[in-house]
Short mmCIF file of C-alpha atoms and ligand atoms in Angstrom, two decimals:
data_model
loop_
_atom_site.label_atom_id
_atom_site.label_comp_id
_atom_site.label_asym_id
_atom_site.label_seq_id
_atom_site.Cartn_x
_atom_site.Cartn_y
_atom_site.Cartn_z
CA MET Y 1 -6.93 8.94 21.08
CA VAL Y 2 -3.94 9.05 18.75
CA CYS Y 3 -2.60 12.15 20.52
CA ALA Y 4 -2.92 10.52 23.92
CA ALA Y 5 -1.12 7.44 22.59
CA GLY Y 6 1.58 9.56 20.94
CA THR Y 7 1.41 7.18 17.99
CA GLY Y 8 -1.17 5.84 15.53
CA HIS Y 9 -2.82 6.45 12.18
CA PRO Y 10 -4.94 9.60 11.90
CA GLY Y 11 -5.14 9.93 8.08
CA GLY Y 12 -6.64 6.53 7.22
CA SER Y 13 -8.91 6.67 10.27
CA LEU Y 14 -10.45 9.94 9.14
CA SER Y 15 -10.94 8.72 5.58
CA ILE Y 16 -13.27 5.91 6.74
CA THR Y 17 -15.06 7.70 9.58
CA ASP Y 18 -18.05 8.75 7.47
CA LEU Y 19 -18.32 5.24 5.98
CA LEU Y 20 -18.27 3.64 9.43
CA VAL Y 21 -20.86 6.13 10.69
CA TYR Y 22 -23.09 5.26 7.74
CA LEU Y 23 -22.63 1.50 8.25
CA TYR Y 24 -23.07 1.33 12.03
CA TYR Y 25 -25.83 3.93 12.43
CA HIS Y 26 -27.85 3.30 9.27
CA GLU Y 27 -26.99 0.25 7.20
CA MET Y 28 -25.92 -2.69 9.29
CA ASN Y 29 -28.22 -5.03 11.14
CA TYR Y 30 -26.51 -4.43 14.45
CA ASP Y 31 -27.60 -4.21 18.07
CA PRO Y 32 -25.00 -2.47 20.24
CA GLY Y 33 -26.59 -4.10 23.28
CA GLN Y 34 -25.66 -7.54 21.93
CA PRO Y 35 -22.32 -7.30 20.09
CA GLN Y 36 -22.10 -11.13 19.99
CA TRP Y 37 -25.60 -11.64 18.52
CA GLU Y 38 -25.17 -14.44 15.95
CA GLU Y 39 -27.31 -12.81 13.26
CA ARG Y 40 -25.51 -9.44 13.40
CA ASP Y 41 -23.94 -8.14 10.22
CA ARG Y 42 -20.16 -8.57 10.40
CA LEU Y 43 -17.63 -5.83 9.81
CA ILE Y 44 -14.02 -6.66 9.06
CA LEU Y 45 -11.68 -3.68 9.15
CA SER Y 46 -9.05 -5.21 6.91
CA LYS Y 47 -7.08 -1.93 6.87
CA GLY Y 48 -6.62 -2.52 10.58
CA HIS Y 49 -4.34 0.48 11.15
CA SER Y 50 -7.52 2.61 11.05
CA ALA Y 51 -8.68 1.01 14.31
CA PRO Y 52 -9.06 4.39 16.10
CA ALA Y 53 -12.07 5.17 13.87
CA LEU Y 54 -13.68 1.81 14.67
CA PHE Y 55 -12.89 2.10 18.40
CA ALA Y 56 -14.36 5.63 18.55
CA ILE Y 57 -17.62 4.31 17.11
CA LEU Y 58 -17.70 1.28 19.40
CA ILE Y 59 -17.20 3.69 22.33
CA ASP Y 60 -19.96 5.98 21.05
CA LEU Y 61 -22.31 2.99 20.72
CA GLY Y 62 -21.49 1.88 24.26
CA VAL Y 63 -20.01 -1.44 23.11
CA VAL Y 64 -16.63 -0.37 24.55
CA SER Y 65 -16.48 1.64 27.79
CA LYS Y 66 -15.78 5.35 27.42
CA LYS Y 67 -13.18 4.97 30.18
CA LYS Y 68 -10.96 3.16 27.65
CA PHE Y 69 -10.76 6.19 25.35
CA HIS Y 70 -7.30 7.27 26.45
CA THR Y 71 -5.85 3.76 26.61
CA LEU Y 72 -5.24 3.30 22.89
CA ARG Y 73 -1.98 1.45 22.23
CA LYS Y 74 -1.14 1.06 25.93
CA ILE Y 75 0.27 -2.28 27.04
CA GLY Y 76 -2.54 -4.54 28.27
CA SER Y 77 -5.29 -2.26 26.96
CA ASP Y 78 -8.32 -3.64 25.09
CA LEU Y 79 -7.66 -0.99 22.45
CA GLN Y 80 -4.52 -2.06 20.65
CA GLY Y 81 -3.10 -0.27 17.60
CA HIS Y 82 -4.93 -2.72 15.36
CA PRO Y 83 -8.18 -4.64 15.96
CA VAL Y 84 -7.83 -7.88 17.93
CA LEU Y 85 -10.64 -10.45 17.88
CA GLY Y 86 -11.59 -11.54 21.40
CA LYS Y 87 -9.81 -8.61 23.04
CA THR Y 88 -12.07 -5.72 22.05
CA PRO Y 89 -15.84 -6.21 22.22
CA GLY Y 90 -17.42 -5.54 18.83
CA VAL Y 91 -14.34 -6.46 16.79
CA ASP Y 92 -15.25 -9.23 14.33
CA MET Y 93 -11.77 -9.99 13.00
CA THR Y 94 -8.13 -9.40 13.87
CA ALA Y 95 -6.36 -7.27 11.27
CA GLY Y 96 -3.20 -5.26 10.79
CA SER Y 97 -1.23 -7.38 8.41
CA LEU Y 98 -2.80 -5.98 5.25
CA GLY Y 99 -4.40 -8.20 2.62
CA MET Y 100 -6.05 -10.81 4.82
CA GLY Y 101 -9.48 -9.42 5.67
CA LEU Y 102 -11.32 -10.33 2.49
CA SER Y 103 -10.29 -13.97 2.85
CA ALA Y 104 -11.78 -13.98 6.36
CA GLY Y 105 -14.85 -12.33 4.85
CA VAL Y 106 -15.21 -15.17 2.34
CA GLY Y 107 -15.14 -17.62 5.26
CA MET Y 108 -17.79 -15.72 7.21
CA ALA Y 109 -20.03 -15.37 4.15
CA LEU Y 110 -19.76 -19.11 3.41
CA SER Y 111 -20.48 -19.85 7.05
CA ALA Y 112 -23.69 -17.79 6.89
CA ARG Y 113 -24.77 -19.80 3.87
CA TYR Y 114 -24.03 -23.19 5.45
CA THR Y 115 -25.70 -22.30 8.73
CA GLY Y 116 -28.73 -20.66 7.11
CA MET Y 117 -28.08 -17.25 8.65
CA SER Y 118 -29.03 -14.02 6.97
CA TYR Y 119 -26.20 -11.77 8.12
CA LYS Y 120 -24.02 -9.87 5.66
CA THR Y 121 -20.27 -9.47 5.87
CA TYR Y 122 -18.76 -6.07 5.11
CA THR Y 123 -14.99 -5.83 4.60
CA ILE Y 124 -13.23 -2.48 4.43
CA LEU Y 125 -10.04 -2.49 2.38
CA GLY Y 126 -7.50 0.24 1.76
CA ASP Y 127 -6.60 1.10 -1.80
CA GLY Y 128 -2.91 0.58 -1.04
CA GLU Y 129 -3.91 -2.71 0.55
CA LEU Y 130 -5.05 -3.88 -2.88
CA ASN Y 131 -1.35 -4.26 -3.72
CA GLU Y 132 -1.51 -7.49 -1.71
CA GLY Y 133 -2.00 -10.58 -3.88
CA GLN Y 134 -4.14 -12.35 -1.31
CA VAL Y 135 -6.91 -9.79 -1.88
CA TRP Y 136 -7.28 -11.05 -5.43
CA GLU Y 137 -7.26 -14.72 -4.39
CA ALA Y 138 -10.15 -13.89 -2.06
CA ALA Y 139 -11.88 -11.92 -4.83
CA MET Y 140 -11.68 -14.94 -7.16
CA SER Y 141 -12.93 -17.25 -4.45
CA ALA Y 142 -15.88 -15.00 -3.48
CA ALA Y 143 -17.03 -14.80 -7.09
CA HIS Y 144 -16.56 -18.55 -7.57
CA HIS Y 145 -18.82 -19.22 -4.58
CA LYS Y 146 -21.34 -16.55 -5.75
CA LEU Y 147 -21.23 -14.84 -2.35
CA ASP Y 148 -23.94 -12.19 -2.66
CA ASN Y 149 -23.84 -11.82 1.14
CA LEU Y 150 -20.26 -10.43 0.99
CA ILE Y 151 -19.59 -6.75 0.39
CA ALA Y 152 -16.13 -5.26 -0.03
CA ILE Y 153 -15.70 -1.52 0.47
CA VAL Y 154 -12.56 0.08 -0.94
CA ASP Y 155 -11.45 3.23 0.86
CA TYR Y 156 -10.24 4.88 -2.33
CA ASN Y 157 -8.27 7.80 -0.91
CA LYS Y 158 -5.53 7.51 -3.56
CA LEU Y 159 -2.76 7.50 -0.93
CA GLN Y 160 -0.93 4.84 0.96
CA ILE Y 161 1.92 4.88 3.50
CA MET Y 162 4.67 6.64 1.56
CA GLY Y 163 2.92 8.45 -1.24
CA SER Y 164 0.21 8.03 -3.84
CA ASN Y 165 -0.95 4.74 -5.30
CA ASP Y 166 0.30 5.97 -8.64
CA GLU Y 167 3.83 6.42 -7.28
CA VAL Y 168 3.98 3.17 -5.30
CA MET Y 169 1.89 0.66 -7.31
CA GLY Y 170 -0.65 2.02 -9.76
CA LEU Y 171 -4.14 0.53 -9.60
CA ASN Y 172 -5.15 1.79 -13.05
CA SER Y 173 -8.72 0.72 -13.86
CA LEU Y 174 -9.88 -0.25 -10.43
CA ALA Y 175 -13.55 -0.80 -11.30
CA ALA Y 176 -12.60 -2.86 -14.38
CA LYS Y 177 -10.32 -5.05 -12.26
CA TRP Y 178 -13.13 -6.02 -9.83
CA SER Y 179 -15.54 -6.39 -12.70
CA SER Y 180 -13.22 -8.81 -14.47
CA PHE Y 181 -13.16 -10.89 -11.27
CA ASN Y 182 -16.95 -11.12 -11.71
CA TRP Y 183 -17.89 -8.75 -8.90
CA ASN Y 184 -20.76 -6.30 -9.06
CA VAL Y 185 -19.09 -2.86 -8.87
CA VAL Y 186 -20.64 0.36 -7.57
CA SER Y 187 -18.98 3.69 -6.75
CA CYS Y 188 -19.92 6.36 -4.25
CA ASP Y 189 -18.68 9.46 -2.47
CA GLY Y 190 -17.49 8.10 0.88
CA HIS Y 191 -18.17 11.44 2.58
CA ASN Y 192 -21.74 11.93 1.33
CA PHE Y 193 -24.48 9.95 3.06
CA ILE Y 194 -26.98 10.29 0.18
CA SER Y 195 -24.40 8.92 -2.25
CA MET Y 196 -23.58 6.06 0.14
CA GLU Y 197 -27.27 5.22 0.56
CA THR Y 198 -27.74 5.08 -3.21
CA ALA Y 199 -24.79 2.68 -3.56
CA PHE Y 200 -25.76 0.41 -0.67
CA THR Y 201 -29.37 0.30 -1.89
CA GLU Y 202 -28.26 -0.58 -5.41
CA ILE Y 203 -26.33 -3.67 -4.28
CA LYS Y 204 -29.24 -5.09 -2.28
CA ASN Y 205 -30.90 -6.64 -5.33
CA ILE Y 206 -27.77 -8.25 -6.74
CA LYS Y 207 -27.92 -12.02 -6.61
CA ASN Y 208 -25.22 -14.67 -7.10
CA LYS Y 209 -22.34 -12.18 -7.11
CA PRO Y 210 -20.35 -10.39 -4.42
CA SER Y 211 -20.44 -6.59 -4.54
CA VAL Y 212 -17.71 -4.04 -4.11
CA ILE Y 213 -18.33 -0.40 -3.31
CA ILE Y 214 -15.48 1.84 -4.41
CA ALA Y 215 -15.78 4.83 -2.09
CA ASP Y 216 -14.06 8.01 -3.15
CA THR Y 217 -12.53 9.40 0.01
CA ILE Y 218 -10.02 11.93 1.30
CA LYS Y 219 -7.25 10.76 3.56
CA GLY Y 220 -7.28 12.97 6.68
CA LYS Y 221 -10.83 14.13 5.87
CA GLY Y 222 -12.06 17.04 7.96
CA VAL Y 223 -8.71 18.25 9.30
CA SER Y 224 -7.41 20.97 7.01
CA TYR Y 225 -3.71 20.30 7.42
CA MET Y 226 -4.09 16.50 7.15
CA GLU Y 227 -6.26 16.23 4.03
CA ASN Y 228 -4.51 14.46 1.15
CA GLN Y 229 -1.15 14.46 2.96
CA ALA Y 230 0.63 11.09 3.04
CA ASN Y 231 2.80 12.22 5.99
CA TRP Y 232 -0.32 12.09 8.20
CA HIS Y 233 -0.64 8.35 7.49
CA GLY Y 234 1.12 7.42 10.70
CA SER Y 235 4.51 9.02 11.05
CA ASN Y 236 3.09 12.32 12.35
CA VAL Y 237 1.02 12.72 15.50
CA PRO Y 238 -0.64 16.09 16.13
CA SER Y 239 0.92 18.35 18.76
CA GLN Y 240 -1.43 19.85 21.38
CA GLU Y 241 -1.78 22.95 19.22
CA GLU Y 242 -2.49 20.87 16.10
CA LEU Y 243 -5.01 18.82 18.08
CA GLN Y 244 -6.92 21.99 18.97
CA ARG Y 245 -6.89 23.06 15.31
CA ALA Y 246 -8.16 19.62 14.28
CA ILE Y 247 -11.05 19.76 16.74
CA LYS Y 248 -11.90 23.29 15.54
CA ASP Y 249 -11.83 22.17 11.89
CA ILE Y 250 -14.12 19.23 12.58
CA ASP Y 251 -16.50 21.22 14.78
CA GLY Y 252 -16.63 23.90 12.06
CA GLN Y 253 -18.26 21.38 9.74
C1 TPP J 301 1.32 -6.94 5.01
C2 TPP J 301 1.58 -5.53 5.43
N1 TPP J 301 2.56 -4.83 4.82
C3 TPP J 301 2.83 -3.57 5.19
C4 TPP J 301 2.14 -2.97 6.20
C5 TPP J 301 2.47 -1.56 6.64
N2 TPP J 301 1.44 -0.63 6.26
C6 TPP J 301 0.53 -0.18 7.14
S1 TPP J 301 -0.59 0.84 6.45
C7 TPP J 301 0.16 0.72 4.92
C8 TPP J 301 -0.38 1.47 3.74
C9 TPP J 301 -1.74 1.06 3.40
O1 TPP J 301 -2.31 1.94 2.44
P1 TPP J 301 -3.86 1.97 2.29
O2 TPP J 301 -4.38 0.60 2.25
O3 TPP J 301 -4.17 2.83 1.12
O4 TPP J 301 -4.30 2.61 3.67
P2 TPP J 301 -4.98 4.04 3.97
O5 TPP J 301 -4.63 4.98 2.87
O6 TPP J 301 -6.43 3.79 4.00
O7 TPP J 301 -4.44 4.45 5.29
C10 TPP J 301 1.26 -0.12 4.98
C11 TPP J 301 2.11 -0.44 3.84
C12 TPP J 301 1.12 -3.74 6.82
N3 TPP J 301 0.38 -3.24 7.81
N4 TPP J 301 0.87 -5.00 6.41
MG1 MG J 302 -5.17 4.58 0.85
#
């Protein structure tokens, strides 16, 4: 999709693909036949630049037509470079300006409480995105309201747009930070389904606190020349030859 568009974000999309597969095909209470079902679990892709991963899954589930596959980032297309609520079926929140998704998640989780609905709200955040102050306002608010129906997932790939977190804005003790905001903190390997299942099962019994899953991931996961390379965040798009190598790498696994 990114190759056809000639622009986009392959690295961050690949780092959350396994997490999205786990969530949509195993964890979430979700019926692809009814993407507007009121009781469905919500997913907010706060790191909205990784929309190609979400769109690929929505296409695979049949929520978005397969015919749209090559229309990513085209003017007028349902598949814009970032998720747009109301434009793409299956998208629960607009995102792209980093830092805002968890606040929307707090709103959705409160709404479930006030309306007596049992859905959960999952919000996927980038680790670089945690540089945004609004994330921590939302974290304080979620803990204050004891939102045990809100789950944050940090795509902890250690890289952001122009280098590593450590170079740009160090996160230091990430788990301790969330813990000090009174969140239940669990870690997992974001490319291992058994590890993800253990983490998501562990948070199910937590009451009166929001949970965060810090998922260890690899930016560009699965494509040999993209893995752990910040230049595949969004400035590079694979050539036709690189695309063939990427498909071969992924098929080889
Ligand atoms: C408010 C805001 N500032 C800057 C950007 C530009 N931007 C897009 S992605 C990105 C880096 C994000 O890093 P991270 O959250 O770690 O994403 P990932 O590694 O998962 O791709 C930046 C700075 C943005 N989208 N929004
Ligand atoms: Mg990152």
